[in-house]
Amino acid sequence: MYRTKVLIISKRKELSIKYKKLIEGLNQDVVYTNDLSMSLSIIQNEKIEFIIVSDTIKEKLSEFIRKIRILTYNFRPIIIAISKSSELEDRLQTLDAGADDFLGEEISKQEFQMRFKAHLRRYIESSLNPVTHLLNKNITIKQLQRSLKTNSGTNEKTSYILLKIKNIEQYRFTHGEIAYEKVLQTLGAIINSMLSPDDFLGHLFDDEFILITNSYNAEKLCAFLVFAFDNIINKFYSEDEINDNFVIEHGDSMQEEKSSLMKLYITSAEKQENETDFRNIINSLNELMKLCDKSDKSTYIIDRIRLNGEASFEEDKNKVLILEFDESLSYLLKNVCELNNIKAKTVNNYTEFNEIYEEYNPEVVILDWGKDKETESLEYARKIKQDNKKLIFSSSCLNKKEILKAGADLYLPKPYEVDDLVKWIKKFLDN
């Protein structure tokens, strides 16, 4: 749940305490001060959402509100003026200076709370993502910043959870905007159903979510969300797509990277005592997210040890094995790869491929489907994918679906541009 921060500025302490109790009764966080210079510092440093100003301050109420509006040009707090004056001119000047509401001191407790709730409702509703109706990026970042400054006073640790739907942009392209929105709404509803009142859920981007919870619940939440997502995913695809386990976007005459079905990737890390910058949290969670790419299904990774620094990875590798029956093309590919600092070996038949493959242990394999459309190429493709290698399948036989079903990560119809192939090799080596 998101709690806004409210600042009460008044010279009369009893007035501040009265309004503080009323607002805290609505589950919002409240601070108060009678120091005008300190209040301006709090407003800017804390990105206060609501400011309640009494005309007991030393400055003229309308002029002080005008000053607040100038200082908060990059965010827009809601300002409520409270005055003992009943003069229409005072009300008009104050509202014209930038106040959102003008209340008399004689207002009843019930009306004050209802008016505050009305402003709160409008503020929250204007901060919702239009698709999922969850809080947007601005509020999420604000909550991240505040959580780093908050000391719960208990032994409970805070965990930050990043959720991304892998391949959702491809799904959006092939299935359309309405289907895409339905996926986001469904995931948002599933996450929301698991939250406790103290948890926070919001968008980092349109299709990425941040969840802030206590560390004791983090792993349980991650495990359940992965399980739930994998059990509803078949509702968003056709029966053929579910059986094939991939989606085809274009016809056989066009090259295409294999687009797997959507998967849910989740990373989680605990709050560290000395961490003060929310960007470090996001960077660390995204570094962990790279490890999720090694999985062929929805997964989660939890880092309880560190938040700063990079996740550890295996040493980068840079080897490509090319099976190409055309010797001149094979020679060209090898030289172009070496010019691009890619280690490449080429073979021209299956016997050579068998001799080199295990010993060379390449990260990327390029297979050619020969003129006679040998099924042996498809058998090799299946073995390569079992070894978790990236596979590019070039072919003059236009049969995209069969090739992708065999395990190819990229279908590349001949003829193709060599520079284009090199770009794909680099992409797969970097993954």
Tab-separated table of C-alpha atoms in Angstrom:
chain	number	residue	atom	x	y	z
A	1	MET	CA	0.000	0.000	0.000
A	2	TYR	CA	1.279	3.480	-0.828
A	3	ARG	CA	1.188	6.098	1.935
A	4	THR	CA	1.486	9.713	0.880
A	5	LYS	CA	3.533	12.161	2.913
A	6	VAL	CA	1.748	15.191	4.360
A	7	LEU	CA	3.380	18.343	5.747
A	8	ILE	CA	1.462	20.636	8.093
A	9	ILE	CA	2.819	24.174	8.478
A	10	SER	CA	1.383	26.158	11.375
A	11	LYS	CA	2.500	28.341	14.266
A	12	ARG	CA	-0.143	26.822	16.538
A	13	LYS	CA	0.986	23.415	17.737
A	14	GLU	CA	-2.490	22.325	18.862
A	15	LEU	CA	-3.800	22.978	15.337
A	16	SER	CA	-1.017	20.870	13.802
A	17	ILE	CA	-1.632	17.995	16.228
A	18	LYS	CA	-5.371	18.080	15.527
A	19	TYR	CA	-4.934	17.766	11.746
A	20	LYS	CA	-2.108	15.249	12.143
A	21	LYS	CA	-4.359	12.851	14.060
A	22	LEU	CA	-7.149	13.218	11.509
A	23	ILE	CA	-4.851	12.472	8.559
A	24	GLU	CA	-3.051	9.609	10.283
A	25	GLY	CA	-6.509	8.137	10.802
A	26	LEU	CA	-6.587	7.819	6.994
A	27	ASN	CA	-3.297	5.826	7.022
A	28	GLN	CA	-1.097	8.616	5.653
A	29	ASP	CA	2.284	9.785	6.998
A	30	VAL	CA	2.342	13.244	8.579
A	31	VAL	CA	5.035	15.657	9.760
A	32	TYR	CA	4.542	19.200	10.980
A	33	THR	CA	6.675	22.285	11.567
A	34	ASN	CA	6.361	25.960	12.459
A	35	ASP	CA	9.656	26.907	10.773
A	36	LEU	CA	9.077	28.265	7.258
A	37	SER	CA	12.624	27.792	5.980
A	38	MET	CA	12.676	24.238	7.325
A	39	SER	CA	9.304	23.533	5.703
A	40	LEU	CA	10.642	24.520	2.282
A	41	SER	CA	13.610	22.188	2.773
A	42	ILE	CA	11.317	19.292	3.781
A	43	ILE	CA	9.065	19.869	0.773
A	44	GLN	CA	11.940	19.653	-1.676
A	45	ASN	CA	13.925	16.846	-0.036
A	46	GLU	CA	10.976	14.594	0.753
A	47	LYS	CA	8.915	15.297	-2.401
A	48	ILE	CA	5.897	15.947	-0.174
A	49	GLU	CA	2.553	15.138	-1.837
A	50	PHE	CA	0.229	17.166	0.445
A	51	ILE	CA	0.915	20.506	2.121
A	52	ILE	CA	-1.492	21.987	4.641
A	53	VAL	CA	-0.698	25.625	5.409
A	54	SER	CA	-2.317	27.673	8.172
A	55	ASP	CA	-2.574	31.475	8.038
A	56	THR	CA	-0.906	31.539	11.482
A	57	ILE	CA	2.486	31.690	9.723
A	58	LYS	CA	4.380	34.980	9.669
A	59	GLU	CA	4.193	35.443	5.905
A	60	LYS	CA	1.039	36.342	4.014
A	61	LEU	CA	-0.682	33.024	3.184
A	62	SER	CA	-1.131	33.650	-0.559
A	63	GLU	CA	2.489	34.813	-1.005
A	64	PHE	CA	3.891	31.777	0.823
A	65	ILE	CA	1.794	29.418	-1.320
A	66	ARG	CA	3.015	31.184	-4.458
A	67	LYS	CA	6.588	30.593	-3.252
A	68	ILE	CA	5.861	26.872	-2.754
A	69	ARG	CA	4.477	26.580	-6.271
A	70	ILE	CA	7.652	28.087	-7.730
A	71	LEU	CA	9.911	25.774	-5.721
A	72	THR	CA	7.931	22.663	-6.668
A	73	TYR	CA	7.789	23.252	-10.434
A	74	ASN	CA	9.135	19.720	-11.127
A	75	PHE	CA	6.476	17.970	-9.059
A	76	ARG	CA	3.057	19.156	-8.027
A	77	PRO	CA	2.047	18.813	-4.373
A	78	ILE	CA	-1.563	19.382	-3.394
A	79	ILE	CA	-1.817	22.517	-1.225
A	80	ILE	CA	-4.665	23.019	1.228
A	81	ALA	CA	-4.911	26.427	2.890
A	82	ILE	CA	-6.550	26.781	6.310
A	83	SER	CA	-7.616	30.180	7.583
A	84	LYS	CA	-9.757	31.817	10.203
A	85	SER	CA	-10.649	34.508	7.670
A	86	SER	CA	-14.070	34.428	6.072
A	87	GLU	CA	-13.313	37.228	3.612
A	88	LEU	CA	-13.979	36.312	-0.026
A	89	GLU	CA	-10.956	38.328	-1.188
A	90	ASP	CA	-8.623	36.247	1.008
A	91	ARG	CA	-10.040	33.042	-0.415
A	92	LEU	CA	-9.707	34.231	-4.009
A	93	GLN	CA	-6.116	35.458	-3.539
A	94	THR	CA	-5.071	32.187	-1.912
A	95	LEU	CA	-6.646	30.010	-4.601
A	96	ASP	CA	-5.216	32.216	-7.349
A	97	ALA	CA	-1.736	31.849	-5.802
A	98	GLY	CA	-1.889	28.073	-6.303
A	99	ALA	CA	-3.841	26.525	-3.428
A	100	ASP	CA	-6.027	23.552	-4.363
A	101	ASP	CA	-8.497	24.142	-1.549
A	102	PHE	CA	-9.312	26.760	1.077
A	103	LEU	CA	-10.810	25.627	4.398
A	104	GLY	CA	-11.958	27.621	7.384
A	105	GLU	CA	-10.692	26.776	10.854
A	106	GLU	CA	-14.272	26.141	11.914
A	107	ILE	CA	-14.545	23.106	9.608
A	108	SER	CA	-15.691	19.927	11.374
A	109	LYS	CA	-13.394	16.940	11.771
A	110	GLN	CA	-15.607	14.779	9.551
A	111	GLU	CA	-15.717	17.308	6.719
A	112	PHE	CA	-11.966	17.874	6.937
A	113	GLN	CA	-11.325	14.152	6.547
A	114	MET	CA	-13.782	13.820	3.660
A	115	ARG	CA	-12.243	16.763	1.803
A	116	PHE	CA	-8.765	15.363	2.346
A	117	LYS	CA	-9.919	11.926	1.122
A	118	ALA	CA	-11.323	13.550	-2.032
A	119	HIS	CA	-7.943	15.151	-2.814
A	120	LEU	CA	-6.154	11.896	-1.948
A	121	ARG	CA	-8.424	9.917	-4.253
A	122	ARG	CA	-7.792	12.277	-7.171
A	123	TYR	CA	-4.032	12.195	-6.530
A	124	ILE	CA	-3.901	8.383	-6.508
A	125	GLU	CA	-6.205	8.000	-9.510
A	126	SER	CA	-4.068	10.390	-11.567
A	127	SER	CA	-0.991	8.290	-10.672
A	128	LEU	CA	-2.323	4.945	-11.931
A	129	ASN	CA	-1.176	3.051	-15.001
A	130	PRO	CA	-4.143	3.187	-17.421
A	131	VAL	CA	-3.919	-0.529	-18.277
A	132	THR	CA	-3.364	-2.270	-14.928
A	133	HIS	CA	-4.581	0.483	-12.576
A	134	LEU	CA	-1.441	-0.036	-10.511
A	135	LEU	CA	0.744	2.883	-9.410
A	136	ASN	CA	2.939	4.375	-12.123
A	137	LYS	CA	6.704	4.783	-12.424
A	138	ASN	CA	6.877	8.174	-10.664
A	139	ILE	CA	5.199	6.830	-7.529
A	140	THR	CA	7.249	3.619	-7.643
A	141	ILE	CA	10.535	5.522	-7.705
A	142	LYS	CA	9.330	7.769	-4.892
A	143	GLN	CA	8.474	4.685	-2.815
A	144	LEU	CA	11.895	3.162	-3.527
A	145	GLN	CA	13.581	6.338	-2.328
A	146	ARG	CA	11.504	6.479	0.843
A	147	SER	CA	12.016	2.821	1.660
A	148	LEU	CA	15.788	3.397	1.721
A	149	LYS	CA	15.356	6.130	4.334
A	150	THR	CA	12.931	4.170	6.487
A	151	ASN	CA	14.048	2.168	9.484
A	152	SER	CA	11.267	-0.259	10.403
A	153	GLY	CA	12.541	-0.646	13.960
A	154	THR	CA	12.055	-4.411	13.732
A	155	ASN	CA	14.195	-7.366	12.745
A	156	GLU	CA	12.325	-7.668	9.459
A	157	LYS	CA	14.388	-6.884	6.384
A	158	THR	CA	13.038	-5.309	3.222
A	159	SER	CA	13.272	-7.089	-0.126
A	160	TYR	CA	12.980	-5.508	-3.562
A	161	ILE	CA	11.500	-7.677	-6.314
A	162	LEU	CA	11.656	-6.918	-10.042
A	163	LEU	CA	9.227	-8.743	-12.353
A	164	LYS	CA	9.579	-8.803	-16.151
A	165	ILE	CA	7.625	-10.709	-18.779
A	166	LYS	CA	10.104	-12.098	-21.274
A	167	ASN	CA	8.962	-11.931	-24.932
A	168	ILE	CA	5.904	-9.792	-24.199
A	169	GLU	CA	6.822	-7.314	-26.959
A	170	GLN	CA	6.834	-10.121	-29.541
A	171	TYR	CA	3.483	-11.235	-28.149
A	172	ARG	CA	2.205	-7.686	-28.545
A	173	PHE	CA	3.329	-7.661	-32.185
A	174	THR	CA	1.740	-10.998	-33.103
A	175	HIS	CA	-1.430	-10.903	-30.978
A	176	GLY	CA	-2.253	-7.205	-30.756
A	177	GLU	CA	-2.711	-4.490	-28.181
A	178	ILE	CA	-5.820	-5.858	-26.483
A	179	ALA	CA	-4.248	-9.271	-25.836
A	180	TYR	CA	-1.060	-7.561	-24.588
A	181	GLU	CA	-3.027	-5.446	-22.119
A	182	LYS	CA	-4.932	-8.497	-20.904
A	183	VAL	CA	-1.628	-10.223	-20.015
A	184	LEU	CA	-0.490	-7.219	-17.964
A	185	GLN	CA	-3.858	-6.931	-16.229
A	186	THR	CA	-3.860	-10.629	-15.361
A	187	LEU	CA	-0.334	-10.586	-13.927
A	188	GLY	CA	-1.079	-7.413	-11.976
A	189	ALA	CA	-4.186	-9.004	-10.490
A	190	ILE	CA	-2.289	-12.169	-9.524
A	191	ILE	CA	0.448	-10.185	-7.747
A	192	ASN	CA	-2.088	-7.932	-6.035
A	193	SER	CA	-3.957	-10.928	-4.651
A	194	MET	CA	-0.843	-12.046	-2.747
A	195	LEU	CA	0.095	-8.751	-1.084
A	196	SER	CA	-0.178	-7.838	2.572
A	197	PRO	CA	-1.216	-4.290	3.634
A	198	ASP	CA	2.435	-3.241	4.164
A	199	ASP	CA	3.609	-4.395	0.711
A	200	PHE	CA	3.989	-2.052	-2.245
A	201	LEU	CA	3.396	-2.856	-5.919
A	202	GLY	CA	3.916	-0.480	-8.833
A	203	HIS	CA	5.202	-0.156	-12.385
A	204	LEU	CA	8.822	0.521	-13.237
A	205	PHE	CA	7.894	0.502	-16.934
A	206	ASP	CA	4.651	-0.460	-18.672
A	207	ASP	CA	5.532	-4.165	-18.635
A	208	GLU	CA	7.847	-4.258	-15.598
A	209	PHE	CA	6.774	-4.297	-11.962
A	210	ILE	CA	8.510	-3.509	-8.664
A	211	LEU	CA	7.330	-5.211	-5.494
A	212	ILE	CA	8.581	-4.141	-2.062
A	213	THR	CA	7.930	-6.619	0.741
A	214	ASN	CA	9.623	-8.119	3.789
A	215	SER	CA	12.370	-10.651	3.176
A	216	TYR	CA	10.541	-13.478	4.920
A	217	ASN	CA	7.805	-13.415	2.288
A	218	ALA	CA	9.996	-12.697	-0.737
A	219	GLU	CA	10.871	-16.242	-1.798
A	220	LYS	CA	7.357	-17.542	-1.147
A	221	LEU	CA	5.936	-14.756	-3.339
A	222	CYS	CA	8.463	-15.356	-6.128
A	223	ALA	CA	7.823	-19.116	-6.200
A	224	PHE	CA	4.056	-18.697	-6.256
A	225	LEU	CA	4.094	-16.037	-8.999
A	226	VAL	CA	6.267	-18.190	-11.281
A	227	PHE	CA	3.937	-21.158	-10.683
A	228	ALA	CA	0.791	-19.073	-11.250
A	229	PHE	CA	2.103	-17.415	-14.431
A	230	ASP	CA	3.090	-20.738	-16.033
A	231	ASN	CA	-0.354	-22.114	-15.245
A	232	ILE	CA	-2.277	-19.291	-16.938
A	233	ILE	CA	-0.003	-18.739	-19.945
A	234	ASN	CA	-1.893	-21.212	-22.161
A	235	LYS	CA	-4.940	-18.902	-22.022
A	236	PHE	CA	-3.097	-16.361	-24.154
A	237	TYR	CA	-1.960	-18.623	-27.012
A	238	SER	CA	-3.521	-20.885	-29.605
A	239	GLU	CA	-3.302	-24.663	-29.233
A	240	ASP	CA	-0.722	-24.876	-32.045
A	241	GLU	CA	1.492	-22.229	-30.395
A	242	ILE	CA	1.344	-24.068	-27.067
A	243	ASN	CA	2.281	-27.367	-28.732
A	244	ASP	CA	5.116	-25.805	-30.756
A	245	ASN	CA	6.292	-23.714	-27.782
A	246	PHE	CA	7.132	-20.764	-30.036
A	247	VAL	CA	5.430	-18.104	-32.175
A	248	ILE	CA	6.028	-17.340	-35.864
A	249	GLU	CA	5.724	-13.672	-36.822
A	250	HIS	CA	6.606	-13.685	-40.562
A	251	GLY	CA	6.448	-15.924	-43.616
A	252	ASP	CA	9.076	-18.457	-44.758
A	253	SER	CA	10.825	-15.964	-47.037
A	254	MET	CA	11.909	-13.757	-44.132
A	255	GLN	CA	14.592	-14.402	-41.547
A	256	GLU	CA	13.292	-14.750	-38.011
A	257	GLU	CA	14.678	-15.200	-34.539
A	258	LYS	CA	12.860	-17.910	-32.656
A	259	SER	CA	10.318	-16.255	-30.382
A	260	SER	CA	9.497	-18.439	-27.404
A	261	LEU	CA	6.287	-18.153	-25.445
A	262	MET	CA	6.161	-15.571	-22.680
A	263	LYS	CA	8.007	-16.354	-19.452
A	264	LEU	CA	8.026	-14.576	-16.119
A	265	TYR	CA	11.462	-13.572	-14.827
A	266	ILE	CA	11.768	-12.428	-11.222
A	267	THR	CA	14.793	-11.160	-9.296
A	268	SER	CA	14.941	-10.207	-5.637
A	269	ALA	CA	17.529	-8.589	-3.370
A	270	GLU	CA	17.516	-7.490	0.237
A	271	LYS	CA	17.853	-3.903	1.381
A	272	GLN	CA	21.379	-3.069	2.568
A	273	GLU	CA	21.975	-0.748	5.503
A	274	ASN	CA	24.296	1.662	3.698
A	275	GLU	CA	22.344	1.856	0.439
A	276	THR	CA	20.950	5.318	-0.330
A	277	ASP	CA	20.426	5.383	-4.106
A	278	PHE	CA	17.392	3.635	-5.611
A	279	ARG	CA	19.199	3.375	-8.960
A	280	ASN	CA	21.652	0.910	-7.433
A	281	ILE	CA	18.700	-1.287	-6.483
A	282	ILE	CA	17.340	-1.276	-10.027
A	283	ASN	CA	20.779	-1.873	-11.566
A	284	SER	CA	21.466	-4.811	-9.256
A	285	LEU	CA	18.095	-6.396	-9.957
A	286	ASN	CA	18.670	-5.995	-13.699
A	287	GLU	CA	22.113	-7.590	-13.417
A	288	LEU	CA	20.527	-10.575	-11.715
A	289	MET	CA	17.929	-10.635	-14.479
A	290	LYS	CA	20.661	-11.595	-16.957
A	291	LEU	CA	21.006	-14.894	-15.124
A	292	CYS	CA	17.323	-15.612	-15.737
A	293	ASP	CA	18.034	-15.671	-19.480
A	294	LYS	CA	19.881	-18.940	-18.935
A	295	SER	CA	16.560	-20.587	-18.085
A	296	ASP	CA	14.185	-21.939	-20.729
A	297	LYS	CA	11.135	-21.399	-18.507
A	298	SER	CA	9.791	-18.919	-15.978
A	299	THR	CA	12.179	-18.569	-13.066
A	300	TYR	CA	13.276	-16.434	-10.128
A	301	ILE	CA	16.648	-15.574	-8.600
A	302	ILE	CA	17.125	-14.250	-5.076
A	303	ASP	CA	20.286	-12.511	-3.922
A	304	ARG	CA	20.323	-12.212	-0.143
A	305	ILE	CA	23.998	-11.338	0.183
A	306	ARG	CA	24.595	-8.193	-1.792
A	307	LEU	CA	22.765	-5.334	-3.435
A	308	ASN	CA	25.768	-3.329	-4.568
A	309	GLY	CA	28.090	-4.586	-7.267
A	310	GLU	CA	27.470	-6.811	-10.222
A	311	ALA	CA	26.151	-10.335	-10.292
A	312	SER	CA	28.859	-12.894	-11.026
A	313	PHE	CA	28.943	-14.474	-14.449
A	314	GLU	CA	30.922	-17.120	-16.230
A	315	GLU	CA	33.884	-15.994	-18.252
A	316	ASP	CA	32.852	-14.592	-21.623
A	317	LYS	CA	33.287	-17.016	-24.508
A	318	ASN	CA	33.558	-16.260	-28.178
A	319	LYS	CA	33.501	-19.435	-30.300
A	320	VAL	CA	31.395	-20.234	-33.359
A	321	LEU	CA	31.204	-23.482	-35.328
A	322	ILE	CA	29.859	-23.238	-38.896
A	323	LEU	CA	28.554	-26.184	-40.922
A	324	GLU	CA	28.264	-24.910	-44.479
A	325	PHE	CA	28.268	-27.276	-47.488
A	326	ASP	CA	29.349	-24.525	-49.895
A	327	GLU	CA	33.128	-24.310	-49.434
A	328	SER	CA	33.526	-20.798	-50.865
A	329	LEU	CA	30.785	-19.445	-48.598
A	330	SER	CA	32.298	-21.346	-45.678
A	331	TYR	CA	35.669	-19.710	-46.283
A	332	LEU	CA	34.074	-16.264	-46.542
A	333	LEU	CA	32.147	-16.702	-43.275
A	334	LYS	CA	35.269	-17.788	-41.381
A	335	ASN	CA	37.264	-14.770	-42.551
A	336	VAL	CA	34.479	-12.283	-41.830
A	337	CYS	CA	34.098	-13.697	-38.314
A	338	GLU	CA	37.813	-13.394	-37.622
A	339	LEU	CA	37.804	-9.805	-38.893
A	340	ASN	CA	35.119	-9.147	-36.241
A	341	ASN	CA	37.209	-10.779	-33.467
A	342	ILE	CA	35.014	-13.883	-33.387
A	343	LYS	CA	36.730	-17.269	-33.098
A	344	ALA	CA	35.303	-19.413	-35.875
A	345	LYS	CA	35.800	-22.923	-37.232
A	346	THR	CA	34.112	-24.192	-40.368
A	347	VAL	CA	33.252	-27.704	-41.572
A	348	ASN	CA	31.723	-28.850	-44.842
A	349	ASN	CA	30.130	-32.172	-43.888
A	350	TYR	CA	28.600	-34.044	-40.966
A	351	THR	CA	31.669	-36.244	-40.399
A	352	GLU	CA	33.873	-33.203	-39.773
A	353	PHE	CA	31.156	-31.670	-37.611
A	354	ASN	CA	31.076	-34.750	-35.356
A	355	GLU	CA	34.856	-34.723	-35.001
A	356	ILE	CA	35.096	-31.059	-33.965
A	357	TYR	CA	31.848	-30.221	-32.138
A	358	GLU	CA	32.459	-31.816	-28.710
A	359	GLU	CA	36.110	-30.790	-28.452
A	360	TYR	CA	35.619	-27.224	-29.706
A	361	ASN	CA	32.524	-26.644	-27.519
A	362	PRO	CA	31.215	-23.555	-29.370
A	363	GLU	CA	28.712	-21.085	-27.919
A	364	VAL	CA	27.015	-20.515	-31.295
A	365	VAL	CA	26.463	-23.098	-34.033
A	366	ILE	CA	25.453	-22.278	-37.609
A	367	LEU	CA	23.870	-25.191	-39.484
A	368	ASP	CA	23.097	-25.279	-43.177
A	369	TRP	CA	20.207	-27.257	-44.625
A	370	GLY	CA	21.561	-28.648	-47.892
A	371	LYS	CA	19.950	-28.806	-51.280
A	372	ASP	CA	18.484	-32.265	-50.723
A	373	LYS	CA	16.745	-31.147	-47.528
A	374	GLU	CA	18.458	-33.778	-45.390
A	375	THR	CA	16.595	-34.624	-42.203
A	376	GLU	CA	20.017	-35.189	-40.619
A	377	SER	CA	20.374	-31.421	-40.200
A	378	LEU	CA	17.234	-31.361	-38.068
A	379	GLU	CA	18.584	-34.195	-35.899
A	380	TYR	CA	21.786	-32.230	-35.330
A	381	ALA	CA	19.708	-29.173	-34.466
A	382	ARG	CA	17.885	-31.081	-31.722
A	383	LYS	CA	21.170	-32.317	-30.232
A	384	ILE	CA	22.667	-28.812	-30.251
A	385	LYS	CA	19.685	-27.387	-28.380
A	386	GLN	CA	19.930	-30.162	-25.786
A	387	ASP	CA	23.471	-28.903	-25.172
A	388	ASN	CA	22.035	-25.405	-24.587
A	389	LYS	CA	23.898	-23.813	-27.499
A	390	LYS	CA	22.616	-20.923	-29.585
A	391	LEU	CA	21.668	-22.226	-33.025
A	392	ILE	CA	21.393	-20.316	-36.307
A	393	PHE	CA	19.860	-22.402	-39.102
A	394	SER	CA	20.473	-21.179	-42.655
A	395	SER	CA	18.461	-22.726	-45.447
A	396	SER	CA	17.459	-22.400	-49.075
A	397	CYS	CA	14.542	-24.759	-48.313
A	398	LEU	CA	11.779	-22.489	-47.014
A	399	ASN	CA	10.327	-24.427	-44.097
A	400	LYS	CA	10.511	-22.084	-41.125
A	401	LYS	CA	8.177	-23.912	-38.758
A	402	GLU	CA	9.984	-27.247	-39.037
A	403	ILE	CA	13.355	-25.593	-38.515
A	404	LEU	CA	12.257	-23.618	-35.461
A	405	LYS	CA	10.548	-26.688	-33.979
A	406	ALA	CA	13.857	-28.530	-34.262
A	407	GLY	CA	15.390	-25.977	-31.916
A	408	ALA	CA	16.809	-23.146	-34.028
A	409	ASP	CA	17.100	-19.752	-32.321
A	410	LEU	CA	17.223	-17.990	-35.688
A	411	TYR	CA	15.839	-18.998	-39.060
A	412	LEU	CA	17.946	-17.437	-41.837
A	413	PRO	CA	16.746	-18.026	-45.422
A	414	LYS	CA	19.294	-17.972	-48.231
A	415	PRO	CA	20.515	-15.814	-49.786
A	416	TYR	CA	21.448	-13.603	-46.834
A	417	GLU	CA	23.847	-10.718	-46.163
A	418	VAL	CA	27.014	-11.852	-44.399
A	419	ASP	CA	27.064	-8.663	-42.295
A	420	ASP	CA	23.554	-9.494	-41.150
A	421	LEU	CA	24.676	-12.942	-40.013
A	422	VAL	CA	27.608	-11.444	-38.098
A	423	LYS	CA	25.250	-9.129	-36.199
A	424	TRP	CA	23.189	-12.119	-35.081
A	425	ILE	CA	26.314	-14.038	-34.024
A	426	LYS	CA	27.439	-11.094	-31.880
A	427	LYS	CA	24.002	-10.798	-30.333
A	428	PHE	CA	23.928	-14.474	-29.343
A	429	LEU	CA	27.481	-14.366	-28.010
A	430	ASP	CA	26.576	-11.389	-25.820
A	431	ASN	CA	23.523	-13.114	-24.314
